[in-house]
């Protein structure tokens, strides 16, 4: 970390910080600039409480250099992690782009089975669909619960697709893990640390969605919780963040993709459905995500979006999905990957 001193600090103030740095077991390197003096503290300071230095006289701020996340970071693991999902062991994070598609919520047997067949035929490797839904409005459709999980399992049986579905609370983890191939942690739960630990104690891969006001660092630290609890199979997912914009439901922060690739070995998917809120934007943002280096897409697809019980406005039809998959193949090829 770098300790930035306030203008006008004395040599004694600097020496005091140097002594503190040495007491913490770090090496010091003092750089006297024209208007600022900074002290670089060198060594593994990730376990050091920087607050101790921050409260010293004439210290302006302490800037960490090494990332606080460890097991999720590229510093610790240079090669990208490849996560295998579902009965076929399809890969996410390798050269192939992984596409997970399906409705926002499981609504009925017909809805989920027709969608599963359609997305499978178009080249998806996973089927999404919420059985337990985190709804802002308590009077809105809350999901089918366990019967929805059973319908997802039946769809897997028929298609071989990996089932990706949300787990909202610790008490649901065992039940959801019994049916799902990938446990989804929703944006609203990204910092539910006890839930992160609970899915970290499972063997099933986890799809961790970025919180709607979470920084990249907070996102990776959430992944760190899961990995630290014993589950290294974490797939990140950018799903849009809250901004001042009103023409979109959320702002899809695609720049996080190259940033994650630089900082972490974990694969990252993009969710252009929640990331925009509008079906007409979804195909374009799917292509942009792959062009930006994402390892795949998770997208909402519904047989009849106008009558969807949840998120119809952002759900694309089976036909639009099939068309988008063809276009994605061309984009994937252009960036040295395949679908
Ligand atoms: C979902 O995937 O349906 C969902 C609720 O997503 P998020 O947690 O990103 O809002
Ligand atoms: Mn949704």
XYZ file of C-alpha atoms and ligand atoms in Angstrom:
350
model
C 0.000 0.000 0.000
C 0.947 3.625 -0.430
C 0.683 6.058 2.500
C 0.073 9.568 1.178
C 1.111 12.291 3.642
C -0.615 15.666 3.930
C 1.161 18.731 2.518
C 3.310 20.388 5.186
C 4.151 17.219 7.090
C 7.462 17.263 8.984
C 10.329 14.725 8.796
C 9.204 13.561 12.246
C 5.671 12.790 10.908
C 7.224 10.777 8.085
C 9.533 8.926 10.479
C 6.541 8.086 12.694
C 4.781 6.429 9.734
C 7.990 4.641 8.724
C 8.212 3.213 12.258
C 4.558 2.070 12.118
C 5.124 0.404 8.742
C 8.148 -1.471 10.115
C 6.218 -2.532 13.222
C 3.636 -4.112 10.881
C 6.373 -6.242 9.380
C 6.514 -4.322 6.099
C 9.410 -2.612 4.359
C 9.258 1.135 3.759
C 10.257 3.233 0.818
C 9.931 6.989 1.217
C 9.389 9.087 -1.916
C 9.618 12.852 -1.360
C 7.741 14.670 -4.134
C 7.482 18.387 -4.860
C 4.268 18.857 -2.888
C 3.605 15.441 -1.348
C 5.569 12.782 0.433
C 4.444 9.205 0.032
C 5.624 6.096 1.816
C 5.337 2.795 0.000
C 4.796 -0.092 2.407
C 6.067 -3.240 0.734
C 5.267 -6.841 1.636
C 2.114 -8.890 2.026
C -0.106 -6.303 3.650
C -3.417 -7.930 2.918
C -3.753 -9.034 6.511
C -2.644 -5.646 7.860
C -5.245 -3.251 9.260
C -4.528 -0.105 7.287
C -6.651 1.909 9.710
C -3.728 1.885 12.161
C -1.619 3.904 9.727
C -4.521 5.999 8.478
C -5.037 7.454 11.961
C -1.400 8.587 12.348
C -0.749 12.361 12.353
C -0.479 14.086 8.969
C -1.522 10.975 7.001
C -3.894 11.945 4.210
C -4.875 8.486 2.972
C -3.691 4.925 2.591
C -4.099 3.416 -0.867
C -3.952 -0.370 -1.155
C -2.010 -1.748 -4.077
C -2.535 -5.478 -3.828
C -6.138 -6.520 -4.283
C -7.896 -7.548 -1.061
C -9.292 -10.633 -2.752
C -6.842 -13.488 -2.917
C -8.266 -16.803 -4.047
C -10.412 -15.053 -6.671
C -7.479 -13.044 -7.973
C -5.149 -13.512 -10.903
C -2.255 -12.886 -8.555
C -2.984 -16.207 -6.911
C -4.071 -18.179 -10.001
C -2.926 -17.033 -13.408
C -4.736 -19.494 -15.643
C -8.473 -19.016 -16.222
C -10.834 -21.306 -14.312
C -13.071 -23.506 -16.412
C -16.290 -24.594 -14.693
C -18.191 -27.677 -15.856
C -21.962 -27.623 -15.544
C -24.830 -30.071 -15.877
C -25.090 -33.659 -17.043
C -22.989 -33.052 -20.160
C -20.219 -31.289 -18.234
C -20.420 -28.332 -20.623
C -17.644 -25.844 -19.975
C -17.850 -22.204 -19.003
C -14.631 -20.236 -19.102
C -12.839 -22.076 -21.879
C -12.665 -21.252 -25.569
C -16.349 -22.047 -26.045
C -19.027 -19.485 -25.261
C -21.685 -20.887 -22.894
C -25.250 -19.720 -23.336
C -27.861 -20.207 -20.618
C -31.405 -19.298 -21.597
C -34.929 -19.637 -20.299
C -37.768 -17.759 -18.686
C -37.428 -15.415 -15.747
C -39.755 -17.706 -13.756
C -40.893 -21.269 -14.181
C -44.634 -20.859 -14.791
C -45.964 -24.177 -16.075
C -44.879 -27.523 -17.459
C -45.660 -26.507 -21.004
C -43.871 -23.168 -20.718
C -40.641 -24.624 -19.352
C -40.549 -27.722 -21.563
C -41.221 -25.882 -24.826
C -38.634 -23.261 -23.906
C -36.072 -25.868 -22.905
C -36.477 -27.667 -26.235
C -36.289 -24.424 -28.204
C -33.168 -23.091 -26.511
C -31.500 -26.491 -26.689
C -32.171 -26.692 -30.418
C -30.675 -23.227 -30.862
C -27.465 -24.208 -29.041
C -27.877 -23.286 -25.352
C -26.019 -25.392 -22.773
C -28.108 -24.347 -19.785
C -31.737 -23.699 -18.891
C -32.507 -20.835 -16.536
C -35.766 -20.322 -14.647
C -36.606 -19.104 -11.186
C -38.636 -21.284 -8.838
C -37.993 -18.991 -5.881
C -38.255 -15.384 -7.029
C -36.890 -12.304 -5.260
C -39.697 -9.814 -5.975
C -39.649 -6.165 -5.023
C -43.424 -6.260 -4.584
C -44.627 -8.821 -2.022
C -47.940 -9.191 -3.921
C -46.195 -10.125 -7.191
C -45.759 -13.755 -8.328
C -43.254 -15.360 -5.974
C -42.470 -18.487 -8.005
C -43.716 -22.076 -7.938
C -41.236 -23.215 -5.279
C -40.411 -26.910 -5.197
C -42.894 -27.811 -7.938
C -40.989 -25.373 -10.162
C -37.741 -27.157 -9.312
C -39.344 -30.464 -10.313
C -40.366 -29.001 -13.671
C -36.799 -27.809 -14.239
C -35.479 -31.280 -13.432
C -37.959 -32.776 -15.914
C -36.745 -30.337 -18.568
C -33.149 -31.406 -17.892
C -34.220 -35.016 -18.223
C -35.656 -34.327 -21.678
C -32.952 -32.046 -23.038
C -29.708 -32.664 -21.145
C -29.478 -28.940 -20.370
C -27.870 -27.807 -17.118
C -30.454 -26.288 -14.775
C -29.605 -22.851 -13.373
C -31.955 -21.551 -10.689
C -31.873 -19.094 -7.814
C -31.485 -19.911 -4.151
C -32.695 -17.049 -1.979
C -31.975 -18.215 1.543
C -29.849 -20.606 3.553
C -32.785 -22.872 4.379
C -33.418 -23.396 0.632
C -29.852 -24.411 -0.231
C -30.240 -28.183 0.253
C -33.556 -28.304 -1.570
C -32.392 -26.227 -4.539
C -29.092 -28.129 -4.733
C -31.063 -31.382 -4.979
C -32.575 -30.252 -8.318
C -30.256 -27.613 -9.744
C -26.943 -27.987 -11.554
C -25.943 -24.386 -10.852
C -27.052 -22.373 -7.813
C -27.803 -18.775 -8.712
C -27.170 -16.063 -6.135
C -29.287 -13.076 -7.142
C -28.131 -9.481 -7.266
C -30.057 -8.677 -4.094
C -28.170 -11.374 -2.213
C -24.651 -10.698 -3.465
C -23.642 -9.503 -0.021
C -25.695 -11.983 1.980
C -22.501 -13.354 3.471
C -24.077 -16.238 5.350
C -25.808 -17.393 2.166
C -22.500 -17.100 0.288
C -20.887 -19.328 2.917
C -23.771 -21.790 2.674
C -23.448 -22.211 -1.106
C -19.696 -22.324 -0.569
C -20.255 -25.477 1.457
C -21.989 -27.120 -1.571
C -20.328 -28.859 -4.463
C -22.598 -27.425 -7.140
C -21.239 -24.524 -9.216
C -22.517 -21.094 -8.201
C -23.598 -18.295 -10.535
C -22.937 -15.111 -8.583
C -24.778 -12.071 -9.904
C -23.294 -8.648 -9.313
C -25.235 -6.515 -6.850
C -26.956 -3.568 -8.444
C -24.814 -1.103 -6.494
C -21.752 -3.286 -5.961
C -18.273 -2.240 -6.999
C -15.990 -4.653 -8.804
C -14.037 -5.117 -5.597
C -17.166 -5.972 -3.602
C -18.217 -8.367 -6.362
C -14.907 -10.235 -6.237
C -14.890 -10.246 -2.443
C -18.328 -11.898 -2.538
C -16.836 -14.589 -4.799
C -14.001 -14.869 -2.300
C -16.501 -15.828 0.426
C -17.812 -18.731 -1.649
C -14.367 -19.988 -2.616
C -13.063 -19.647 0.939
C -15.956 -21.752 2.169
C -14.714 -24.597 -0.031
C -16.434 -24.161 -3.398
C -14.087 -22.978 -6.167
C -16.743 -23.369 -8.892
C -17.842 -19.755 -9.106
C -19.171 -18.148 -12.271
C -19.552 -14.367 -12.124
C -22.422 -12.560 -13.829
C -22.729 -8.891 -14.755
C -26.445 -7.969 -14.760
C -26.424 -4.187 -14.847
C -26.078 -1.584 -12.138
C -28.208 1.324 -10.929
C -27.417 4.657 -12.564
C -29.259 7.897 -13.346
C -30.413 6.463 -16.688
C -34.106 5.910 -17.272
C -34.139 4.447 -20.793
C -32.876 1.177 -19.339
C -33.886 -0.808 -16.254
C -30.209 -1.116 -15.270
C -27.042 0.041 -16.984
C -25.154 -2.946 -18.363
C -21.583 -2.280 -17.291
C -19.778 -4.225 -20.000
C -16.436 -2.676 -19.113
C -16.478 -4.879 -16.032
C -15.777 -7.848 -18.332
C -12.210 -6.872 -19.291
C -11.703 -5.610 -15.730
C -12.730 -8.984 -14.267
C -10.517 -10.764 -16.784
C -7.587 -8.677 -15.634
C -8.248 -9.062 -11.908
C -9.596 -12.596 -11.621
C -9.329 -16.089 -13.054
C -13.082 -16.664 -12.676
C -15.322 -16.867 -15.744
C -17.887 -14.138 -16.287
C -21.274 -14.245 -17.989
C -23.393 -11.264 -18.984
C -27.149 -10.964 -18.427
C -28.429 -8.517 -21.047
C -32.052 -9.040 -19.954
C -31.849 -7.523 -16.463
C -29.006 -5.392 -17.787
C -31.346 -3.470 -20.085
C -34.956 -4.321 -19.214
C -36.000 -4.173 -22.871
C -36.261 -7.113 -25.249
C -35.318 -5.019 -28.270
C -31.903 -4.244 -26.759
C -31.096 -7.820 -25.780
C -29.691 -9.214 -29.078
C -27.346 -6.244 -29.501
C -26.064 -6.510 -25.935
C -25.563 -10.274 -26.247
C -23.255 -9.604 -29.171
C -21.509 -6.745 -27.392
C -20.873 -8.968 -24.358
C -19.187 -11.671 -26.417
C -17.179 -9.081 -28.315
C -16.049 -7.660 -24.942
C -14.676 -11.038 -23.873
C -17.482 -12.509 -21.763
C -17.472 -16.294 -21.371
C -21.166 -16.501 -22.109
C -24.643 -15.128 -21.745
C -27.591 -15.768 -19.466
C -30.716 -14.501 -21.172
C -34.462 -14.522 -20.547
C -36.460 -16.329 -23.231
C -40.225 -16.881 -23.089
C -42.664 -18.546 -25.497
C -45.121 -15.656 -25.089
C -43.424 -12.633 -23.477
C -46.611 -10.566 -23.487
C -48.190 -13.018 -21.063
C -45.112 -13.773 -18.959
C -45.774 -13.681 -15.207
C -42.438 -11.917 -14.615
C -40.072 -9.801 -16.729
C -41.998 -10.119 -20.007
C -40.724 -6.745 -21.242
C -37.149 -7.978 -21.296
C -37.806 -11.532 -22.462
C -37.069 -12.451 -26.047
C -39.083 -14.994 -28.038
C -37.850 -18.414 -29.123
C -37.418 -17.128 -32.672
C -35.429 -14.078 -31.617
C -33.238 -16.312 -29.470
C -32.528 -18.671 -32.368
C -31.669 -15.740 -34.614
C -29.442 -14.196 -31.934
C -27.556 -17.467 -31.496
C -26.673 -17.446 -35.190
C -25.374 -13.914 -34.935
C -23.460 -14.766 -31.767
C -21.670 -17.564 -33.560
C -20.264 -15.024 -36.000
C -19.186 -12.663 -33.190
C -17.612 -15.532 -31.253
C -15.681 -16.551 -34.356
C -14.491 -12.975 -34.842
C -12.966 -12.929 -31.342
C -11.349 -16.346 -31.632
C -14.030 -18.357 -29.837
C -16.933 -20.610 -30.733
C -20.400 -21.464 -29.483
C -33.209 -13.295 -12.344
O -32.197 -13.771 -12.874
O -34.362 -13.573 -12.673
C -33.017 -12.235 -11.320
C -33.920 -12.033 -10.372
O -31.883 -11.564 -11.499
P -31.157 -10.454 -10.588
O -30.851 -11.121 -9.284
O -29.938 -10.118 -11.385
O -32.099 -9.298 -10.465
Mn -35.981 -11.855 -14.329
